[in-house]
């Protein structure tokens, strides 16, 4: 069995906080360690998500080019992962040239297979800033749940995605003025064409987590519609059509392709450039996406449709274990309000294993969980250091006393593996 394990690609516009780690990274890293201990054939893939309005808004705010923001945060995020021993087989970034080629090929195949069509649409336009207000450039009230500060493309509160002009009481994020509505042509992915395939596929997924499966069943019941996959902004991958000169691909179109281009990069790095195909083009590969709950629709609907609509066969997600959120001292973690524990700051004070222990035993698996410093102190002192630490200490002291410091190596005991049955000196690692 081959496994491709991915963790959501963090946007390269901010630092990593404990909520990210608890949702999409630590659970995947633990699963990958388990698979590797069992000698499974597994590649663990990630990278930074470097396009879209999250990056360009940050660049505008600082008056620098988006690439400057991308490079800064890619490094900070990569170092934060190292600080807590999250160990990817490859950590790439979506502004690298091979990712551009792969994303444009994906678009072209879907276009030639008649899954993508142009349409004249109405979009918010700021007359003051003289620009269309894609996605996060506009904020307003969610048309579905009524939450405030919903973005142009998705509401953080209810997870709904929608076409921009349905947002209520819109305001330009740059100048705060109310935008006008103006016509512009965009290209749409026709998800309705995948309805039957999608229903048949979901029908086999009775082992999925309830939150993910129900989300999908609900969408299928509402009926699949077309989704705009191009944008009027400068930062992004150019749409590979001569008639779409000034448009780029929507960030959520190119981002999941990053899982593939990161695997391509991994294959090149290990000196076997075609190796990625053994995974991605084998329908039997267990492709598992670890994500946070706000990313469900993209991974369980839009991305599988993009894969189904290619000319070559790709494996489809086998599972999408989406976690709920982790709060901090009873309040929602918020980057804009600076209510978060940043991983780089955490590891300056504590051992990364303390965070791994606390988040693993307090994971937001089926409901939101809470990080409290008092609880953290009690769990680390009580469970990790006292109980587990004491157990390890006793085992080593015992083996020192009675077995001359030699204990059997751990690892897979099923037949003839290298570690089985050998002896290690106490404290020596296999
Ligand atoms: N960057 C969203 C997020 O960080 C997005 C995930 C992409 S996964 C392909 O929440
Ligand atoms: Zn404006």
Short mmCIF file of C-alpha atoms and ligand atoms in Angstrom, two decimals:
data_model
loop_
_atom_site.label_atom_id
_atom_site.label_comp_id
_atom_site.label_asym_id
_atom_site.label_seq_id
_atom_site.Cartn_x
_atom_site.Cartn_y
_atom_site.Cartn_z
CA UNK A 1 0.00 0.00 0.00
CA UNK A 2 1.25 3.47 -0.92
CA UNK A 3 0.33 6.52 1.15
CA UNK A 4 0.42 10.18 0.21
CA UNK A 5 -0.19 12.22 3.32
CA UNK A 6 -0.66 15.96 3.09
CA UNK A 7 -1.20 18.79 5.54
CA UNK A 8 -2.98 21.96 4.35
CA UNK A 9 -0.55 24.44 2.82
CA UNK A 10 -0.31 27.39 5.23
CA UNK A 11 -0.66 30.83 3.63
CA UNK A 12 2.72 32.56 3.52
CA UNK A 13 1.34 35.74 5.07
CA UNK A 14 1.62 35.05 8.77
CA UNK A 15 3.29 32.96 11.41
CA UNK A 16 2.27 29.53 12.57
CA UNK A 17 0.16 29.31 15.72
CA UNK A 18 -0.95 26.44 17.93
CA UNK A 19 -4.38 26.27 16.25
CA UNK A 20 -2.78 25.43 12.93
CA UNK A 21 -0.60 22.78 14.56
CA UNK A 22 -3.48 21.12 16.38
CA UNK A 23 -5.68 21.06 13.28
CA UNK A 24 -3.70 20.00 10.26
CA UNK A 25 -0.06 19.30 11.17
CA UNK A 26 0.43 17.38 14.38
CA UNK A 27 -2.27 14.74 13.62
CA UNK A 28 -0.72 14.13 10.19
CA UNK A 29 2.82 14.01 11.59
CA UNK A 30 1.77 11.45 14.22
CA UNK A 31 0.03 9.32 11.59
CA UNK A 32 3.07 9.48 9.30
CA UNK A 33 5.39 8.45 12.16
CA UNK A 34 3.10 5.51 12.86
CA UNK A 35 3.13 4.46 9.19
CA UNK A 36 6.91 4.83 8.93
CA UNK A 37 7.45 2.81 12.11
CA UNK A 38 5.52 0.09 10.33
CA UNK A 39 7.76 0.38 7.28
CA UNK A 40 4.89 1.65 5.12
CA UNK A 41 5.58 3.31 1.76
CA UNK A 42 4.64 6.89 2.62
CA UNK A 43 5.43 10.40 1.43
CA UNK A 44 4.45 13.34 3.63
CA UNK A 45 3.90 16.52 1.63
CA UNK A 46 3.44 20.18 2.45
CA UNK A 47 4.59 23.67 1.45
CA UNK A 48 3.41 27.26 1.69
CA UNK A 49 0.37 28.62 -0.15
CA UNK A 50 1.84 31.70 -1.77
CA UNK A 51 -0.86 33.22 -3.98
CA UNK A 52 -4.15 35.00 -3.64
CA UNK A 53 -5.33 38.02 -1.77
CA UNK A 54 -4.01 36.94 1.67
CA UNK A 55 -0.50 37.54 0.31
CA UNK A 56 -1.12 40.58 -1.88
CA UNK A 57 -3.05 42.42 0.87
CA UNK A 58 -0.13 41.90 3.24
CA UNK A 59 2.29 43.10 0.54
CA UNK A 60 0.15 46.20 -0.13
CA UNK A 61 0.03 46.96 3.59
CA UNK A 62 3.84 46.86 3.82
CA UNK A 63 4.48 48.48 0.45
CA UNK A 64 6.62 45.58 -0.81
CA UNK A 65 6.32 42.99 -3.59
CA UNK A 66 4.35 39.80 -2.74
CA UNK A 67 7.49 37.72 -3.27
CA UNK A 68 9.14 39.51 -0.33
CA UNK A 69 6.27 38.49 1.95
CA UNK A 70 6.32 34.94 0.61
CA UNK A 71 10.03 34.43 1.22
CA UNK A 72 9.90 35.88 4.72
CA UNK A 73 6.99 33.75 5.90
CA UNK A 74 8.06 30.60 4.10
CA UNK A 75 11.24 30.64 6.16
CA UNK A 76 9.49 31.52 9.43
CA UNK A 77 6.90 28.77 8.95
CA UNK A 78 9.48 26.17 7.95
CA UNK A 79 11.61 26.99 11.02
CA UNK A 80 8.54 26.80 13.29
CA UNK A 81 7.77 23.29 12.00
CA UNK A 82 11.37 22.26 12.68
CA UNK A 83 11.06 23.61 16.22
CA UNK A 84 8.32 21.11 17.00
CA UNK A 85 9.74 18.23 14.94
CA UNK A 86 7.07 18.21 12.26
CA UNK A 87 8.98 16.35 9.63
CA UNK A 88 7.74 16.60 6.02
CA UNK A 89 9.35 14.64 3.23
CA UNK A 90 9.03 17.80 1.18
CA UNK A 91 8.13 21.38 2.00
CA UNK A 92 7.67 23.43 -1.16
CA UNK A 93 5.96 26.68 -2.11
CA UNK A 94 3.38 27.51 -4.76
CA UNK A 95 5.23 30.43 -6.36
CA UNK A 96 7.95 28.11 -7.68
CA UNK A 97 8.07 27.72 -11.50
CA UNK A 98 7.23 23.95 -11.73
CA UNK A 99 4.02 24.68 -9.82
CA UNK A 100 3.04 27.28 -12.44
CA UNK A 101 3.45 24.76 -15.24
CA UNK A 102 1.52 22.05 -13.41
CA UNK A 103 -1.35 24.43 -12.51
CA UNK A 104 -1.67 25.71 -16.08
CA UNK A 105 -1.70 22.12 -17.35
CA UNK A 106 -4.50 21.30 -14.92
CA UNK A 107 -6.52 24.26 -16.15
CA UNK A 108 -5.91 23.40 -19.82
CA UNK A 109 -6.97 19.77 -19.40
CA UNK A 110 -10.20 20.81 -17.63
CA UNK A 111 -10.81 23.43 -20.31
CA UNK A 112 -10.26 21.02 -23.18
CA UNK A 113 -12.50 18.48 -21.46
CA UNK A 114 -15.20 21.19 -21.42
CA UNK A 115 -15.41 21.50 -17.64
CA UNK A 116 -14.44 25.19 -17.72
CA UNK A 117 -16.46 27.92 -19.50
CA UNK A 118 -16.26 31.73 -19.58
CA UNK A 119 -19.08 33.91 -18.37
CA UNK A 120 -19.62 37.66 -18.11
CA UNK A 121 -20.09 38.42 -14.45
CA UNK A 122 -20.66 41.32 -12.14
CA UNK A 123 -18.00 42.01 -9.52
CA UNK A 124 -17.42 44.59 -6.81
CA UNK A 125 -15.24 47.42 -8.07
CA UNK A 126 -13.77 50.25 -6.01
CA UNK A 127 -13.98 53.49 -7.94
CA UNK A 128 -11.62 55.15 -5.52
CA UNK A 129 -8.86 52.55 -5.82
CA UNK A 130 -9.72 51.82 -9.49
CA UNK A 131 -9.69 48.06 -9.07
CA UNK A 132 -11.87 45.01 -8.79
CA UNK A 133 -12.21 43.77 -5.23
CA UNK A 134 -11.55 40.05 -5.34
CA UNK A 135 -11.99 37.82 -2.27
CA UNK A 136 -10.37 39.41 0.77
CA UNK A 137 -10.28 42.88 -0.76
CA UNK A 138 -13.91 43.20 0.26
CA UNK A 139 -15.63 42.54 3.59
CA UNK A 140 -19.27 42.60 4.59
CA UNK A 141 -22.07 40.55 6.10
CA UNK A 142 -22.31 36.86 5.24
CA UNK A 143 -25.35 36.22 2.99
CA UNK A 144 -25.89 32.86 4.68
CA UNK A 145 -25.36 33.24 8.43
CA UNK A 146 -25.30 37.02 8.89
CA UNK A 147 -21.83 37.09 10.49
CA UNK A 148 -19.93 40.36 10.23
CA UNK A 149 -16.53 40.76 8.57
CA UNK A 150 -17.25 37.95 6.12
CA UNK A 151 -14.88 38.00 3.15
CA UNK A 152 -15.73 38.25 -0.52
CA UNK A 153 -15.26 34.53 -1.19
CA UNK A 154 -15.90 32.77 2.13
CA UNK A 155 -17.40 33.32 5.56
CA UNK A 156 -15.12 32.29 8.42
CA UNK A 157 -18.06 31.82 10.77
CA UNK A 158 -20.12 29.30 8.76
CA UNK A 159 -17.65 28.10 6.11
CA UNK A 160 -19.97 28.98 3.22
CA UNK A 161 -18.35 30.00 -0.06
CA UNK A 162 -20.21 32.29 -2.45
CA UNK A 163 -19.76 34.49 -5.47
CA UNK A 164 -18.55 37.92 -4.52
CA UNK A 165 -21.54 40.13 -5.22
CA UNK A 166 -23.82 38.24 -2.84
CA UNK A 167 -21.99 39.70 0.17
CA UNK A 168 -24.17 42.18 2.07
CA UNK A 169 -23.05 45.71 3.02
CA UNK A 170 -19.71 45.35 1.20
CA UNK A 171 -16.79 47.63 2.02
CA UNK A 172 -13.47 47.98 0.22
CA UNK A 173 -10.71 46.62 2.42
CA UNK A 174 -8.24 49.23 1.20
CA UNK A 175 -10.21 52.46 1.56
CA UNK A 176 -13.37 51.45 3.44
CA UNK A 177 -15.74 52.84 0.78
CA UNK A 178 -18.73 50.94 -0.58
CA UNK A 179 -17.88 49.45 -3.97
CA UNK A 180 -19.95 49.64 -7.15
CA UNK A 181 -20.78 46.63 -9.31
CA UNK A 182 -19.07 46.32 -12.68
CA UNK A 183 -18.97 43.71 -15.45
CA UNK A 184 -15.92 41.52 -16.07
CA UNK A 185 -15.41 38.14 -17.75
CA UNK A 186 -14.39 35.10 -15.69
CA UNK A 187 -13.88 31.39 -16.19
CA UNK A 188 -15.98 28.90 -14.25
CA UNK A 189 -15.48 25.29 -13.24
CA UNK A 190 -18.77 23.49 -13.84
CA UNK A 191 -19.13 21.26 -10.81
CA UNK A 192 -22.64 20.23 -11.85
CA UNK A 193 -21.06 18.06 -14.54
CA UNK A 194 -19.48 15.92 -11.80
CA UNK A 195 -22.66 15.31 -9.80
CA UNK A 196 -23.10 11.60 -10.64
CA UNK A 197 -19.41 10.76 -10.22
CA UNK A 198 -19.32 12.70 -6.98
CA UNK A 199 -22.39 10.95 -5.56
CA UNK A 200 -20.98 7.52 -6.41
CA UNK A 201 -17.64 8.45 -4.87
CA UNK A 202 -19.11 9.84 -1.62
CA UNK A 203 -21.34 6.78 -1.29
CA UNK A 204 -18.21 4.71 -0.58
CA UNK A 205 -16.97 7.10 2.08
CA UNK A 206 -18.99 5.86 5.02
CA UNK A 207 -15.78 5.79 7.11
CA UNK A 208 -15.20 9.57 6.78
CA UNK A 209 -15.54 11.80 9.79
CA UNK A 210 -19.12 12.89 10.24
CA UNK A 211 -18.42 16.61 9.86
CA UNK A 212 -16.81 16.09 6.44
CA UNK A 213 -19.31 13.58 5.12
CA UNK A 214 -22.33 15.59 6.23
CA UNK A 215 -20.92 18.75 4.74
CA UNK A 216 -20.61 16.96 1.40
CA UNK A 217 -24.01 15.27 1.52
CA UNK A 218 -25.55 18.64 2.24
CA UNK A 219 -23.80 20.24 -0.74
CA UNK A 220 -24.90 17.43 -3.04
CA UNK A 221 -28.46 17.82 -1.85
CA UNK A 222 -28.40 21.58 -2.53
CA UNK A 223 -27.15 20.83 -6.06
CA UNK A 224 -23.69 21.56 -7.46
CA UNK A 225 -23.17 24.81 -9.32
CA UNK A 226 -20.35 26.43 -11.26
CA UNK A 227 -17.55 28.24 -9.41
CA UNK A 228 -15.41 31.06 -10.67
CA UNK A 229 -11.75 30.02 -10.81
CA UNK A 230 -10.17 33.20 -12.18
CA UNK A 231 -9.55 36.59 -10.61
CA UNK A 232 -8.82 40.20 -11.59
CA UNK A 233 -5.67 40.63 -9.54
CA UNK A 234 -2.00 40.77 -10.46
CA UNK A 235 -0.46 38.28 -8.05
CA UNK A 236 -1.07 34.73 -9.16
CA UNK A 237 -0.65 32.23 -11.97
CA UNK A 238 -1.65 33.64 -15.37
CA UNK A 239 -4.69 31.97 -16.91
CA UNK A 240 -3.29 30.03 -19.89
CA UNK A 241 -5.70 31.44 -22.50
CA UNK A 242 -4.86 34.26 -24.94
CA UNK A 243 -8.24 35.89 -24.29
CA UNK A 244 -7.60 36.04 -20.51
CA UNK A 245 -4.45 38.17 -20.59
CA UNK A 246 -4.88 40.10 -17.36
CA UNK A 247 -6.47 37.34 -15.23
CA UNK A 248 -4.89 34.94 -12.77
CA UNK A 249 -6.08 31.61 -11.38
CA UNK A 250 -8.04 31.75 -8.13
CA UNK A 251 -5.74 30.78 -5.26
CA UNK A 252 -7.98 27.87 -4.33
CA UNK A 253 -7.60 26.49 -7.84
CA UNK A 254 -3.82 26.37 -7.75
CA UNK A 255 -3.23 25.64 -4.03
CA UNK A 256 -4.20 21.93 -3.92
CA UNK A 257 -2.17 21.33 -7.08
CA UNK A 258 0.68 22.31 -4.76
CA UNK A 259 0.38 18.85 -3.20
CA UNK A 260 1.38 17.40 -6.56
CA UNK A 261 4.08 19.93 -7.45
CA UNK A 262 5.62 19.44 -3.98
CA UNK A 263 5.70 15.69 -4.63
CA UNK A 264 7.38 16.39 -8.01
CA UNK A 265 9.99 18.47 -6.18
CA UNK A 266 10.53 15.62 -3.69
CA UNK A 267 11.03 13.12 -6.53
CA UNK A 268 13.64 15.38 -8.14
CA UNK A 269 15.39 15.91 -4.84
CA UNK A 270 15.80 12.17 -4.24
CA UNK A 271 17.13 11.72 -7.78
CA UNK A 272 14.13 9.78 -9.14
CA UNK A 273 12.24 12.46 -11.11
CA UNK A 274 9.39 10.19 -12.21
CA UNK A 275 8.75 8.70 -8.77
CA UNK A 276 5.85 11.09 -8.00
CA UNK A 277 3.81 9.43 -10.74
CA UNK A 278 3.93 6.09 -8.89
CA UNK A 279 1.82 7.74 -6.22
CA UNK A 280 -0.37 10.30 -7.98
CA UNK A 281 -1.23 8.22 -11.04
CA UNK A 282 -2.06 5.07 -9.09
CA UNK A 283 -5.78 5.02 -8.16
CA UNK A 284 -4.95 2.66 -5.29
CA UNK A 285 -2.72 5.18 -3.49
CA UNK A 286 -4.23 6.24 -0.18
CA UNK A 287 -4.23 10.01 -0.53
CA UNK A 288 -5.08 11.54 2.85
CA UNK A 289 -5.53 15.28 3.38
CA UNK A 290 -5.27 16.62 6.94
CA UNK A 291 -7.02 20.00 7.11
CA UNK A 292 -8.95 22.39 9.35
CA UNK A 293 -12.73 22.47 9.08
CA UNK A 294 -12.80 25.72 7.05
CA UNK A 295 -11.10 23.95 4.15
CA UNK A 296 -13.57 21.07 3.72
CA UNK A 297 -15.39 22.28 0.61
CA UNK A 298 -12.17 22.78 -1.32
CA UNK A 299 -10.73 19.37 -0.48
CA UNK A 300 -13.89 17.27 -0.58
CA UNK A 301 -15.63 18.84 -3.58
CA UNK A 302 -13.64 21.21 -5.78
CA UNK A 303 -10.28 19.43 -5.67
CA UNK A 304 -11.68 15.92 -6.35
CA UNK A 305 -13.64 17.40 -9.29
CA UNK A 306 -10.41 18.94 -10.61
CA UNK A 307 -8.76 15.52 -10.39
CA UNK A 308 -11.72 13.69 -11.96
CA UNK A 309 -11.72 16.12 -14.89
CA UNK A 310 -8.08 15.51 -15.94
CA UNK A 311 -7.10 13.45 -18.97
CA UNK A 312 -4.85 11.13 -17.00
CA UNK A 313 -5.99 9.09 -14.02
CA UNK A 314 -5.17 10.54 -10.60
CA UNK A 315 -5.82 9.00 -7.22
CA UNK A 316 -8.68 10.72 -5.39
CA UNK A 317 -8.65 11.59 -1.69
CA UNK A 318 -9.11 8.42 0.33
CA UNK A 319 -9.84 10.36 3.47
CA UNK A 320 -10.07 13.99 4.57
CA UNK A 321 -9.75 14.09 8.35
CA UNK A 322 -10.79 17.68 9.02
CA UNK A 323 -10.34 18.82 12.57
CA UNK A 324 -12.37 21.40 14.44
CA UNK A 325 -10.66 24.48 15.90
CA UNK A 326 -8.58 24.99 19.00
CA UNK A 327 -9.46 28.02 21.10
CA UNK A 328 -7.13 29.86 23.45
CA UNK A 329 -8.31 30.44 27.03
CA UNK A 330 -11.93 30.14 25.88
CA UNK A 331 -11.66 32.59 22.98
CA UNK A 332 -11.31 32.01 19.25
CA UNK A 333 -7.69 32.29 18.11
CA UNK A 334 -7.34 35.44 16.02
CA UNK A 335 -4.33 36.64 14.08
CA UNK A 336 -5.76 40.12 13.58
CA UNK A 337 -6.44 40.55 17.31
CA UNK A 338 -3.06 38.90 18.09
CA UNK A 339 -4.83 36.33 20.28
CA UNK A 340 -2.65 33.32 19.61
CA UNK A 341 0.37 31.39 20.82
CA UNK A 342 2.99 31.60 18.09
CA UNK A 343 5.06 28.47 17.63
CA UNK A 344 8.38 30.30 17.15
CA UNK A 345 7.87 32.11 20.47
CA UNK A 346 6.69 28.98 22.24
CA UNK A 347 9.83 27.00 21.38
CA UNK A 348 12.04 29.76 22.76
CA UNK A 349 10.52 29.08 26.20
CA UNK A 350 9.68 25.37 26.15
CA UNK A 351 10.63 22.07 24.62
CA UNK A 352 8.63 21.42 21.41
CA UNK A 353 7.56 18.04 22.83
CA UNK A 354 5.55 19.82 25.52
CA UNK A 355 3.40 21.37 22.81
CA UNK A 356 3.13 18.07 20.93
CA UNK A 357 2.02 16.28 24.07
CA UNK A 358 -0.56 18.84 25.08
CA UNK A 359 -2.04 19.26 21.61
CA UNK A 360 -2.12 15.51 20.97
CA UNK A 361 -3.94 14.74 24.20
CA UNK A 362 -6.26 17.72 23.80
CA UNK A 363 -6.88 17.54 20.05
CA UNK A 364 -9.96 19.20 18.50
CA UNK A 365 -10.96 15.94 16.84
CA UNK A 366 -14.72 15.97 17.13
CA UNK A 367 -15.35 19.35 18.73
CA UNK A 368 -13.45 22.56 19.36
CA UNK A 369 -10.94 22.20 22.18
CA UNK A 370 -9.26 24.77 24.36
CA UNK A 371 -5.66 25.63 25.18
CA UNK A 372 -5.35 26.89 28.73
CA UNK A 373 -1.96 27.61 30.28
CA UNK A 374 -3.02 26.17 33.64
CA UNK A 375 -4.15 22.93 32.02
CA UNK A 376 -0.97 22.89 29.92
CA UNK A 377 1.13 23.17 33.09
CA UNK A 378 -0.80 20.39 34.81
CA UNK A 379 -0.71 18.00 31.86
CA UNK A 380 2.98 18.55 31.12
CA UNK A 381 4.04 18.28 34.77
CA UNK A 382 1.59 15.54 35.70
CA UNK A 383 1.21 13.28 32.67
CA UNK A 384 4.27 13.84 30.55
CA UNK A 385 6.99 14.46 33.12
CA UNK A 386 5.69 12.61 36.16
CA UNK A 387 3.88 9.62 34.71
CA UNK A 388 5.60 8.99 31.40
CA UNK A 389 8.95 10.45 32.39
CA UNK A 390 8.95 8.34 35.52
CA UNK A 391 8.09 5.21 33.56
CA UNK A 392 10.98 5.79 31.14
CA UNK A 393 13.33 6.55 34.00
CA UNK A 394 12.40 3.37 35.86
CA UNK A 395 12.73 1.22 32.74
CA UNK A 396 16.20 2.56 32.02
CA UNK A 397 17.34 2.35 35.64
CA UNK A 398 16.01 -1.21 35.84
CA UNK A 399 17.71 -2.30 32.63
CA UNK A 400 20.93 -0.69 33.79
CA UNK A 401 20.79 -2.57 37.05
CA UNK A 402 19.72 -6.01 35.84
CA UNK A 403 20.65 -6.19 32.12
CA UNK A 404 23.93 -4.25 31.97
CA UNK A 405 22.19 -1.35 30.26
CA UNK A 406 21.13 -3.38 27.22
CA UNK A 407 17.54 -3.49 26.06
CA UNK A 408 15.94 -4.89 22.96
CA UNK A 409 15.45 -2.40 20.15
CA UNK A 410 11.91 -1.36 19.39
CA UNK A 411 10.35 -1.12 15.96
CA UNK A 412 8.44 -3.57 13.87
CA UNK A 413 8.71 -7.08 15.27
CA UNK A 414 6.98 -8.68 12.31
CA UNK A 415 9.62 -10.87 10.73
CA UNK A 416 13.20 -10.05 9.93
CA UNK A 417 13.17 -6.26 10.18
CA UNK A 418 16.52 -4.72 10.92
CA UNK A 419 15.69 -3.44 14.41
CA UNK A 420 14.00 -6.55 15.74
CA UNK A 421 15.87 -8.50 18.36
CA UNK A 422 19.02 -6.43 18.33
CA UNK A 423 20.26 -4.99 21.58
CA UNK A 424 20.82 -1.33 22.24
CA UNK A 425 22.80 0.38 24.95
CA UNK A 426 20.55 2.32 27.28
CA UNK A 427 20.05 5.77 25.84
CA UNK A 428 21.21 4.75 22.36
CA UNK A 429 18.77 5.37 19.52
CA UNK A 430 17.98 2.80 16.88
N1 LIG B 1 -3.89 28.11 2.60
C1 LIG B 1 -6.07 27.91 3.74
C2 LIG B 1 -5.55 27.99 5.10
O1 LIG B 1 -4.35 28.14 5.33
C3 LIG B 1 -5.16 27.44 2.66
C4 LIG B 1 -5.00 25.95 2.64
C5 LIG B 1 -4.59 25.48 1.29
S1 LIG B 1 -4.52 23.74 1.23
C6 LIG B 1 -4.38 23.34 -0.39
O2 LIG B 1 -6.39 27.95 5.95
ZN1 LIG B 2 -11.24 51.19 -2.12
#
